[in-house]
Amino acid sequence: MFKRYWKWFALIVTSALVLAACSGKQSSTDDKGEGSSEKVVLTAWAWNVNVGALNEAMKEFQKNNPNIELKVEDIGRLDVYDKLSTGLAAGGTGLPDIVLVEDDRIHGYVNAFPKGFVNLSEKGFDQYKDVFPPFKKDLTSVDGKFYAMPFDAGPTGMFYRTDLFEKAGVKAEDIETWDDFLAAAKKIKEATGAFAMPLDKFKDDPIFRMMLNQRGVYYFDQDGNIDLTNPKAVEAMDMLKKFDEAGLIKDVDGWNGVVSATVDGSVATVPFGAWYYGTIVDQAKDTNGKWGVFLLPAFEADGNRAANLGGSSWMIPASSKHVDEAYKFLEFFSTTKDIQLMAMEKYGLFPSLASAYDSELFTSGVEFFGGQKIWELFANEMKDIPTAYYTNDYAVALDEAIKAQADVFNGKEPKKALEEAAKRLKDRTKREMNTY
């Protein structure tokens, strides 16, 4: 009797194991995500135009991966970070499969939550290390391992009003250094009344950040030490002081103030990332054909004129239950030329994928900019952009740098203002401070 029951028990266990094995095979996918009959719904957190780009990319991805779907939650940039930080602190609870993260926050998140995100190098993403510019690889890697897939970038330039330059007898091609631009801006102001550039002088420092980046320095150095007193940083702040003392900076109120100055023609140039193109075309329709772009001026003859402002990448929380599917979709999104061109053409998201730059979109003139090949200019800049080191104390450093800038505009000498800011930053972060 016992033997008979044992045989039945063994048969049941064996059958269960076979069914489990079959079930496991059925839910797996091959390298292309094909072969599965089980639906997988990926969730993603993103904001603004990135939402549309994700959804369009998924439509193309599904042609070969019909079992994978995507639900994108547009919850706002700051809300994404609040929810992401809360979820990571709770061990991954409530997090999506995919999340958009700005480049200046990637290292901070990985350092604060070293097991919070999927190590993409372990999934094979290192095979793409040569298809992205060096600075973008640095921003998406920690200790030589990818934790984010490079996406859009913000190569910088000086968007300028060609009609105002022409009226003042100034040629953009003659401006090579910041001193050249200072002299030109004085002529433009005298001839047209237009300021050189807009800036929320006491609340933000984008021009200072661009200047730092083009010179290969930033708030922190590669080792995470405070570097605000670097002579190159002092020189950058001193240049801003020269423009302000000459009455060439228009003090504006935040983003809306910058846009208003762009639309009403009260500034001759707007130094910003390539993404500002969309704002100009959308908000200043009446100025069609009256715009051009030239690279940031250098600080010395033949100096570097390349910098970056902005940019985001994709990360996969380690708590995701669909890591393989999320990886395959993001791999498709980030490394497929046609998808990157779609994101650029429809949503203005400047690609980091180098193979996109030889397409017609990048080699053709832009009517709104008088036929200038502005995208080719930005694309050629990408390889020369130095890496900015943000650290997880970037927000604190930004706060102190803006205070230093405000002090300078209130009359303090740049070197002293930056020294004081560096000391405050040291007290707040307990980081080492470089001395010069």
PDB file of N, CA and C in Angstrom, residues 288-372:
ATOM      1  N   ASN A 288      10.982  84.466 -37.849  1.00  0.00           N
ATOM      2  CA  ASN A 288      11.425  83.451 -38.804  1.00  0.00           C
ATOM      3  C   ASN A 288      12.452  84.034 -39.771  1.00  0.00           C
ATOM      4  N   GLY A 289      13.599  83.353 -39.871  1.00  0.00           N
ATOM      5  CA  GLY A 289      14.651  83.803 -40.785  1.00  0.00           C
ATOM      6  C   GLY A 289      15.604  84.816 -40.202  1.00  0.00           C
ATOM      7  N   LYS A 290      15.371  85.214 -38.951  1.00  0.00           N
ATOM      8  CA  LYS A 290      16.209  86.255 -38.337  1.00  0.00           C
ATOM      9  C   LYS A 290      17.135  85.703 -37.251  1.00  0.00           C
ATOM     10  N   TRP A 291      17.376  84.386 -37.289  1.00  0.00           N
ATOM     11  CA  TRP A 291      18.215  83.772 -36.263  1.00  0.00           C
ATOM     12  C   TRP A 291      19.407  83.036 -36.870  1.00  0.00           C
ATOM     13  N   GLY A 292      20.455  82.948 -36.073  1.00  0.00           N
ATOM     14  CA  GLY A 292      21.616  82.150 -36.425  1.00  0.00           C
ATOM     15  C   GLY A 292      22.193  81.555 -35.151  1.00  0.00           C
ATOM     16  N   VAL A 293      23.202  80.733 -35.286  1.00  0.00           N
ATOM     17  CA  VAL A 293      23.874  80.134 -34.126  1.00  0.00           C
ATOM     18  C   VAL A 293      25.378  80.147 -34.366  1.00  0.00           C
ATOM     19  N   PHE A 294      26.138  80.522 -33.327  1.00  0.00           N
ATOM     20  CA  PHE A 294      27.583  80.301 -33.361  1.00  0.00           C
ATOM     21  C   PHE A 294      27.997  79.682 -32.030  1.00  0.00           C
ATOM     22  N   LEU A 295      29.141  79.040 -32.017  1.00  0.00           N
ATOM     23  CA  LEU A 295      29.591  78.359 -30.809  1.00  0.00           C
ATOM     24  C   LEU A 295      29.928  79.355 -29.701  1.00  0.00           C
ATOM     25  N   LEU A 296      29.908  78.885 -28.467  1.00  0.00           N
ATOM     26  CA  LEU A 296      30.348  79.733 -27.361  1.00  0.00           C
ATOM     27  C   LEU A 296      31.714  80.310 -27.675  1.00  0.00           C
ATOM     28  N   PRO A 297      31.957  81.575 -27.372  1.00  0.00           N
ATOM     29  CA  PRO A 297      33.308  82.117 -27.557  1.00  0.00           C
ATOM     30  C   PRO A 297      34.295  81.402 -26.638  1.00  0.00           C
ATOM     31  N   ALA A 298      35.551  81.347 -27.044  1.00  0.00           N
ATOM     32  CA  ALA A 298      36.590  80.731 -26.219  1.00  0.00           C
ATOM     33  C   ALA A 298      37.182  81.777 -25.280  1.00  0.00           C
ATOM     34  N   PHE A 299      37.951  81.312 -24.307  1.00  0.00           N
ATOM     35  CA  PHE A 299      38.594  82.248 -23.387  1.00  0.00           C
ATOM     36  C   PHE A 299      39.966  82.679 -23.888  1.00  0.00           C
ATOM     37  N   GLU A 300      40.496  81.934 -24.844  1.00  0.00           N
ATOM     38  CA  GLU A 300      41.762  82.308 -25.447  1.00  0.00           C
ATOM     39  C   GLU A 300      41.725  81.893 -26.913  1.00  0.00           C
ATOM     40  N   ALA A 301      42.606  82.441 -27.702  1.00  0.00           N
ATOM     41  CA  ALA A 301      42.646  82.110 -29.126  1.00  0.00           C
ATOM     42  C   ALA A 301      42.789  80.603 -29.314  1.00  0.00           C
ATOM     43  N   ASP A 302      41.961  80.060 -30.183  1.00  0.00           N
ATOM     44  CA  ASP A 302      41.969  78.614 -30.476  1.00  0.00           C
ATOM     45  C   ASP A 302      41.580  77.761 -29.272  1.00  0.00           C
ATOM     46  N   GLY A 303      40.951  78.358 -28.272  1.00  0.00           N
ATOM     47  CA  GLY A 303      40.509  77.595 -27.097  1.00  0.00           C
ATOM     48  C   GLY A 303      39.245  76.816 -27.384  1.00  0.00           C
ATOM     49  N   ASN A 304      38.892  75.937 -26.477  1.00  0.00           N
ATOM     50  CA  ASN A 304      37.707  75.095 -26.656  1.00  0.00           C
ATOM     51  C   ASN A 304      36.424  75.932 -26.605  1.00  0.00           C
ATOM     52  N   ARG A 305      35.519  75.643 -27.538  1.00  0.00           N
ATOM     53  CA  ARG A 305      34.252  76.362 -27.603  1.00  0.00           C
ATOM     54  C   ARG A 305      33.059  75.413 -27.400  1.00  0.00           C
ATOM     55  N   ALA A 306      33.337  74.186 -27.022  1.00  0.00           N
ATOM     56  CA  ALA A 306      32.286  73.179 -26.855  1.00  0.00           C
ATOM     57  C   ALA A 306      31.893  73.031 -25.389  1.00  0.00           C
ATOM     58  N   ALA A 307      30.605  72.926 -25.140  1.00  0.00           N
ATOM     59  CA  ALA A 307      30.092  72.702 -23.782  1.00  0.00           C
ATOM     60  C   ALA A 307      28.725  72.039 -23.891  1.00  0.00           C
ATOM     61  N   ASN A 308      28.225  71.617 -22.751  1.00  0.00           N
ATOM     62  CA  ASN A 308      26.917  70.966 -22.712  1.00  0.00           C
ATOM     63  C   ASN A 308      26.087  71.580 -21.592  1.00  0.00           C
ATOM     64  N   LEU A 309      24.796  71.701 -21.837  1.00  0.00           N
ATOM     65  CA  LEU A 309      23.879  72.177 -20.804  1.00  0.00           C
ATOM     66  C   LEU A 309      22.598  71.360 -20.910  1.00  0.00           C
ATOM     67  N   GLY A 310      22.380  70.496 -19.930  1.00  0.00           N
ATOM     68  CA  GLY A 310      21.193  69.656 -19.950  1.00  0.00           C
ATOM     69  C   GLY A 310      21.477  68.274 -20.513  1.00  0.00           C
ATOM     70  N   GLY A 311      20.415  67.510 -20.666  1.00  0.00           N
ATOM     71  CA  GLY A 311      20.543  66.147 -21.167  1.00  0.00           C
ATOM     72  C   GLY A 311      20.044  65.138 -20.156  1.00  0.00           C
ATOM     73  N   SER A 312      19.477  64.035 -20.648  1.00  0.00           N
ATOM     74  CA  SER A 312      18.926  62.994 -19.788  1.00  0.00           C
ATOM     75  C   SER A 312      19.271  61.617 -20.333  1.00  0.00           C
ATOM     76  N   SER A 313      19.061  60.612 -19.503  1.00  0.00           N
ATOM     77  CA  SER A 313      19.327  59.224 -19.883  1.00  0.00           C
ATOM     78  C   SER A 313      18.300  58.326 -19.204  1.00  0.00           C
ATOM     79  N   TRP A 314      18.293  57.048 -19.604  1.00  0.00           N
ATOM     80  CA  TRP A 314      17.316  56.096 -19.080  1.00  0.00           C
ATOM     81  C   TRP A 314      17.961  55.142 -18.081  1.00  0.00           C
ATOM     82  N   MET A 315      17.273  54.877 -16.981  1.00  0.00           N
ATOM     83  CA  MET A 315      17.760  53.950 -15.974  1.00  0.00           C
ATOM     84  C   MET A 315      16.694  52.898 -15.676  1.00  0.00           C
ATOM     85  N   ILE A 316      17.148  51.733 -15.207  1.00  0.00           N
ATOM     86  CA  ILE A 316      16.244  50.642 -14.852  1.00  0.00           C
ATOM     87  C   ILE A 316      16.399  50.344 -13.361  1.00  0.00           C
ATOM     88  N   PRO A 317      15.397  50.623 -12.558  1.00  0.00           N
ATOM     89  CA  PRO A 317      15.485  50.277 -11.138  1.00  0.00           C
ATOM     90  C   PRO A 317      15.689  48.774 -10.956  1.00  0.00           C
ATOM     91  N   ALA A 318      16.536  48.404 -10.020  1.00  0.00           N
ATOM     92  CA  ALA A 318      16.836  46.989  -9.790  1.00  0.00           C
ATOM     93  C   ALA A 318      15.621  46.213  -9.291  1.00  0.00           C
ATOM     94  N   SER A 319      14.626  46.927  -8.795  1.00  0.00           N
ATOM     95  CA  SER A 319      13.422  46.266  -8.285  1.00  0.00           C
ATOM     96  C   SER A 319      12.468  45.846  -9.392  1.00  0.00           C
ATOM     97  N   SER A 320      12.756  46.226 -10.634  1.00  0.00           N
ATOM     98  CA  SER A 320      11.882  45.871 -11.756  1.00  0.00           C
ATOM     99  C   SER A 320      11.712  44.357 -11.861  1.00  0.00           C
ATOM    100  N   LYS A 321      10.488  43.916 -12.156  1.00  0.00           N
ATOM    101  CA  LYS A 321      10.213  42.502 -12.361  1.00  0.00           C
ATOM    102  C   LYS A 321      10.387  42.105 -13.825  1.00  0.00           C
ATOM    103  N   HIS A 322      10.709  43.103 -14.651  1.00  0.00           N
ATOM    104  CA  HIS A 322      10.854  42.848 -16.089  1.00  0.00           C
ATOM    105  C   HIS A 322      12.156  43.473 -16.609  1.00  0.00           C
ATOM    106  N   VAL A 323      13.244  43.181 -15.933  1.00  0.00           N
ATOM    107  CA  VAL A 323      14.528  43.784 -16.283  1.00  0.00           C
ATOM    108  C   VAL A 323      14.925  43.471 -17.723  1.00  0.00           C
ATOM    109  N   ASP A 324      14.797  42.212 -18.123  1.00  0.00           N
ATOM    110  CA  ASP A 324      15.216  41.831 -19.474  1.00  0.00           C
ATOM    111  C   ASP A 324      14.429  42.577 -20.547  1.00  0.00           C
ATOM    112  N   GLU A 325      13.122  42.644 -20.354  1.00  0.00           N
ATOM    113  CA  GLU A 325      12.288  43.334 -21.340  1.00  0.00           C
ATOM    114  C   GLU A 325      12.566  44.835 -21.353  1.00  0.00           C
ATOM    115  N   ALA A 326      12.756  45.416 -20.178  1.00  0.00           N
ATOM    116  CA  ALA A 326      13.062  46.847 -20.101  1.00  0.00           C
ATOM    117  C   ALA A 326      14.394  47.139 -20.779  1.00  0.00           C
ATOM    118  N   TYR A 327      15.371  46.271 -20.535  1.00  0.00           N
ATOM    119  CA  TYR A 327      16.685  46.456 -21.148  1.00  0.00           C
ATOM    120  C   TYR A 327      16.577  46.397 -22.675  1.00  0.00           C
ATOM    121  N   LYS A 328      15.861  45.385 -23.196  1.00  0.00           N
ATOM    122  CA  LYS A 328      15.756  45.226 -24.650  1.00  0.00           C
ATOM    123  C   LYS A 328      15.080  46.422 -25.304  1.00  0.00           C
ATOM    124  N   PHE A 329      14.047  46.932 -24.648  1.00  0.00           N
ATOM    125  CA  PHE A 329      13.365  48.096 -25.211  1.00  0.00           C
ATOM    126  C   PHE A 329      14.260  49.333 -25.187  1.00  0.00           C
ATOM    127  N   LEU A 330      14.926  49.586 -24.069  1.00  0.00           N
ATOM    128  CA  LEU A 330      15.785  50.768 -23.969  1.00  0.00           C
ATOM    129  C   LEU A 330      17.009  50.640 -24.869  1.00  0.00           C
ATOM    130  N   GLU A 331      17.506  49.440 -25.029  1.00  0.00           N
ATOM    131  CA  GLU A 331      18.610  49.202 -25.963  1.00  0.00           C
ATOM    132  C   GLU A 331      18.168  49.593 -27.371  1.00  0.00           C
ATOM    133  N   PHE A 332      16.982  49.161 -27.741  1.00  0.00           N
ATOM    134  CA  PHE A 332      16.397  49.518 -29.043  1.00  0.00           C
ATOM    135  C   PHE A 332      16.234  51.028 -29.160  1.00  0.00           C
ATOM    136  N   PHE A 333      15.700  51.645 -28.123  1.00  0.00           N
ATOM    137  CA  PHE A 333      15.449  53.089 -28.124  1.00  0.00           C
ATOM    138  C   PHE A 333      16.746  53.889 -28.262  1.00  0.00           C
ATOM    139  N   SER A 334      17.752  53.515 -27.490  1.00  0.00           N
ATOM    140  CA  SER A 334      18.976  54.322 -27.394  1.00  0.00           C
ATOM    141  C   SER A 334      19.967  54.107 -28.524  1.00  0.00           C
ATOM    142  N   THR A 335      19.924  52.949 -29.169  1.00  0.00           N
ATOM    143  CA  THR A 335      20.966  52.622 -30.157  1.00  0.00           C
ATOM    144  C   THR A 335      20.441  52.452 -31.577  1.00  0.00           C
ATOM    145  N   THR A 336      19.159  52.719 -31.792  1.00  0.00           N
ATOM    146  CA  THR A 336      18.585  52.623 -33.138  1.00  0.00           C
ATOM    147  C   THR A 336      18.530  54.003 -33.769  1.00  0.00           C
ATOM    148  N   LYS A 337      19.234  54.170 -34.852  1.00  0.00           N
ATOM    149  CA  LYS A 337      19.364  55.476 -35.504  1.00  0.00           C
ATOM    150  C   LYS A 337      18.011  56.096 -35.844  1.00  0.00           C
ATOM    151  N   ASP A 338      17.120  55.328 -36.449  1.00  0.00           N
ATOM    152  CA  ASP A 338      15.832  55.869 -36.864  1.00  0.00           C
ATOM    153  C   ASP A 338      14.990  56.332 -35.677  1.00  0.00           C
ATOM    154  N   ILE A 339      15.111  55.639 -34.568  1.00  0.00           N
ATOM    155  CA  ILE A 339      14.362  56.041 -33.375  1.00  0.00           C
ATOM    156  C   ILE A 339      14.907  57.354 -32.821  1.00  0.00           C
ATOM    157  N   GLN A 340      16.214  57.494 -32.811  1.00  0.00           N
ATOM    158  CA  GLN A 340      16.821  58.738 -32.335  1.00  0.00           C
ATOM    159  C   GLN A 340      16.478  59.913 -33.240  1.00  0.00           C
ATOM    160  N   LEU A 341      16.415  59.663 -34.547  1.00  0.00           N
ATOM    161  CA  LEU A 341      16.043  60.723 -35.484  1.00  0.00           C
ATOM    162  C   LEU A 341      14.577  61.110 -35.304  1.00  0.00           C
ATOM    163  N   MET A 342      13.731  60.128 -35.014  1.00  0.00           N
ATOM    164  CA  MET A 342      12.329  60.413 -34.736  1.00  0.00           C
ATOM    165  C   MET A 342      12.197  61.310 -33.509  1.00  0.00           C
ATOM    166  N   ALA A 343      12.933  60.959 -32.449  1.00  0.00           N
ATOM    167  CA  ALA A 343      12.867  61.745 -31.215  1.00  0.00           C
ATOM    168  C   ALA A 343      13.363  63.172 -31.436  1.00  0.00           C
ATOM    169  N   MET A 344      14.318  63.323 -32.325  1.00  0.00           N
ATOM    170  CA  MET A 344      14.858  64.640 -32.640  1.00  0.00           C
ATOM    171  C   MET A 344      13.876  65.439 -33.510  1.00  0.00           C
ATOM    172  N   GLU A 345      13.404  64.802 -34.568  1.00  0.00           N
ATOM    173  CA  GLU A 345      12.566  65.502 -35.548  1.00  0.00           C
ATOM    174  C   GLU A 345      11.201  65.872 -34.984  1.00  0.00           C
ATOM    175  N   LYS A 346      10.599  64.973 -34.209  1.00  0.00           N
ATOM    176  CA  LYS A 346       9.252  65.212 -33.700  1.00  0.00           C
ATOM    177  C   LYS A 346       9.221  65.887 -32.335  1.00  0.00           C
ATOM    178  N   TYR A 347      10.268  65.645 -31.536  1.00  0.00           N
ATOM    179  CA  TYR A 347      10.217  66.118 -30.151  1.00  0.00           C
ATOM    180  C   TYR A 347      11.401  67.002 -29.747  1.00  0.00           C
ATOM    181  N   GLY A 348      12.337  67.247 -30.677  1.00  0.00           N
ATOM    182  CA  GLY A 348      13.443  68.146 -30.387  1.00  0.00           C
ATOM    183  C   GLY A 348      14.462  67.607 -29.414  1.00  0.00           C
ATOM    184  N   LEU A 349      14.536  66.288 -29.272  1.00  0.00           N
ATOM    185  CA  LEU A 349      15.470  65.664 -28.326  1.00  0.00           C
ATOM    186  C   LEU A 349      16.774  65.345 -29.052  1.00  0.00           C
ATOM    187  N   PHE A 350      17.813  66.103 -28.760  1.00  0.00           N
ATOM    188  CA  PHE A 350      19.075  65.991 -29.481  1.00  0.00           C
ATOM    189  C   PHE A 350      19.762  64.665 -29.136  1.00  0.00           C
ATOM    190  N   PRO A 351      20.041  63.825 -30.136  1.00  0.00           N
ATOM    191  CA  PRO A 351      20.571  62.488 -29.867  1.00  0.00           C
ATOM    192  C   PRO A 351      22.036  62.472 -29.434  1.00  0.00           C
ATOM    193  N   SER A 352      22.359  61.488 -28.620  1.00  0.00           N
ATOM    194  CA  SER A 352      23.757  61.247 -28.251  1.00  0.00           C
ATOM    195  C   SER A 352      24.384  60.202 -29.169  1.00  0.00           C
ATOM    196  N   LEU A 353      23.565  59.500 -29.916  1.00  0.00           N
ATOM    197  CA  LEU A 353      24.028  58.435 -30.805  1.00  0.00           C
ATOM    198  C   LEU A 353      24.720  59.038 -32.026  1.00  0.00           C
ATOM    199  N   ALA A 354      26.034  58.791 -32.143  1.00  0.00           N
ATOM    200  CA  ALA A 354      26.839  59.440 -33.179  1.00  0.00           C
ATOM    201  C   ALA A 354      26.398  59.087 -34.597  1.00  0.00           C
ATOM    202  N   SER A 355      25.894  57.876 -34.808  1.00  0.00           N
ATOM    203  CA  SER A 355      25.509  57.460 -36.154  1.00  0.00           C
ATOM    204  C   SER A 355      24.342  58.270 -36.710  1.00  0.00           C
ATOM    205  N   ALA A 356      23.642  59.005 -35.848  1.00  0.00           N
ATOM    206  CA  ALA A 356      22.508  59.810 -36.316  1.00  0.00           C
ATOM    207  C   ALA A 356      22.960  61.061 -37.054  1.00  0.00           C
ATOM    208  N   TYR A 357      24.203  61.473 -36.828  1.00  0.00           N
ATOM    209  CA  TYR A 357      24.640  62.770 -37.318  1.00  0.00           C
ATOM    210  C   TYR A 357      24.918  62.829 -38.820  1.00  0.00           C
ATOM    211  N   ASP A 358      24.993  61.676 -39.477  1.00  0.00           N
ATOM    212  CA  ASP A 358      25.247  61.713 -40.917  1.00  0.00           C
ATOM    213  C   ASP A 358      23.950  61.673 -41.721  1.00  0.00           C
ATOM    214  N   SER A 359      22.819  61.812 -41.054  1.00  0.00           N
ATOM    215  CA  SER A 359      21.531  61.788 -41.747  1.00  0.00           C
ATOM    216  C   SER A 359      21.218  63.158 -42.349  1.00  0.00           C
ATOM    217  N   GLU A 360      20.240  63.177 -43.233  1.00  0.00           N
ATOM    218  CA  GLU A 360      19.862  64.415 -43.912  1.00  0.00           C
ATOM    219  C   GLU A 360      19.394  65.480 -42.933  1.00  0.00           C
ATOM    220  N   LEU A 361      18.775  65.040 -41.849  1.00  0.00           N
ATOM    221  CA  LEU A 361      18.289  65.988 -40.846  1.00  0.00           C
ATOM    222  C   LEU A 361      19.413  66.864 -40.310  1.00  0.00           C
ATOM    223  N   PHE A 362      20.592  66.268 -40.163  1.00  0.00           N
ATOM    224  CA  PHE A 362      21.728  66.996 -39.595  1.00  0.00           C
ATOM    225  C   PHE A 362      22.586  67.705 -40.642  1.00  0.00           C
ATOM    226  N   THR A 363      22.417  67.373 -41.883  1.00  0.00           N
ATOM    227  CA  THR A 363      23.258  67.972 -42.927  1.00  0.00           C
ATOM    228  C   THR A 363      22.505  68.987 -43.777  1.00  0.00           C
ATOM    229  N   SER A 364      21.238  69.230 -43.427  1.00  0.00           N
ATOM    230  CA  SER A 364      20.425  70.181 -44.182  1.00  0.00           C
ATOM    231  C   SER A 364      20.311  71.509 -43.447  1.00  0.00           C
ATOM    232  N   GLY A 365      20.037  72.556 -44.199  1.00  0.00           N
ATOM    233  CA  GLY A 365      19.840  73.869 -43.608  1.00  0.00           C
ATOM    234  C   GLY A 365      18.473  73.973 -42.944  1.00  0.00           C
ATOM    235  N   VAL A 366      18.358  74.884 -41.986  1.00  0.00           N
ATOM    236  CA  VAL A 366      17.106  75.100 -41.259  1.00  0.00           C
ATOM    237  C   VAL A 366      16.543  76.455 -41.671  1.00  0.00           C
ATOM    238  N   GLU A 367      15.362  76.440 -42.262  1.00  0.00           N
ATOM    239  CA  GLU A 367      14.766  77.657 -42.817  1.00  0.00           C
ATOM    240  C   GLU A 367      14.632  78.763 -41.783  1.00  0.00           C
ATOM    241  N   PHE A 368      14.148  78.416 -40.577  1.00  0.00           N
ATOM    242  CA  PHE A 368      13.930  79.429 -39.544  1.00  0.00           C
ATOM    243  C   PHE A 368      15.226  80.146 -39.197  1.00  0.00           C
ATOM    244  N   PHE A 369      16.356  79.466 -39.406  1.00  0.00           N
ATOM    245  CA  PHE A 369      17.670  80.030 -39.111  1.00  0.00           C
ATOM    246  C   PHE A 369      18.399  80.429 -40.393  1.00  0.00           C
ATOM    247  N   GLY A 370      17.631  80.947 -41.332  1.00  0.00           N
ATOM    248  CA  GLY A 370      18.201  81.473 -42.563  1.00  0.00           C
ATOM    249  C   GLY A 370      18.902  80.434 -43.414  1.00  0.00           C
ATOM    250  N   GLY A 371      18.543  79.172 -43.242  1.00  0.00           N
ATOM    251  CA  GLY A 371      19.167  78.107 -44.019  1.00  0.00           C
ATOM    252  C   GLY A 371      20.469  77.596 -43.427  1.00  0.00           C
ATOM    253  N   GLN A 372      20.859  78.091 -42.262  1.00  0.00           N
ATOM    254  CA  GLN A 372      22.099  77.632 -41.626  1.00  0.00           C
ATOM    255  C   GLN A 372      21.968  76.180 -41.185  1.00  0.00           C
TER     256      GLN A 372
END
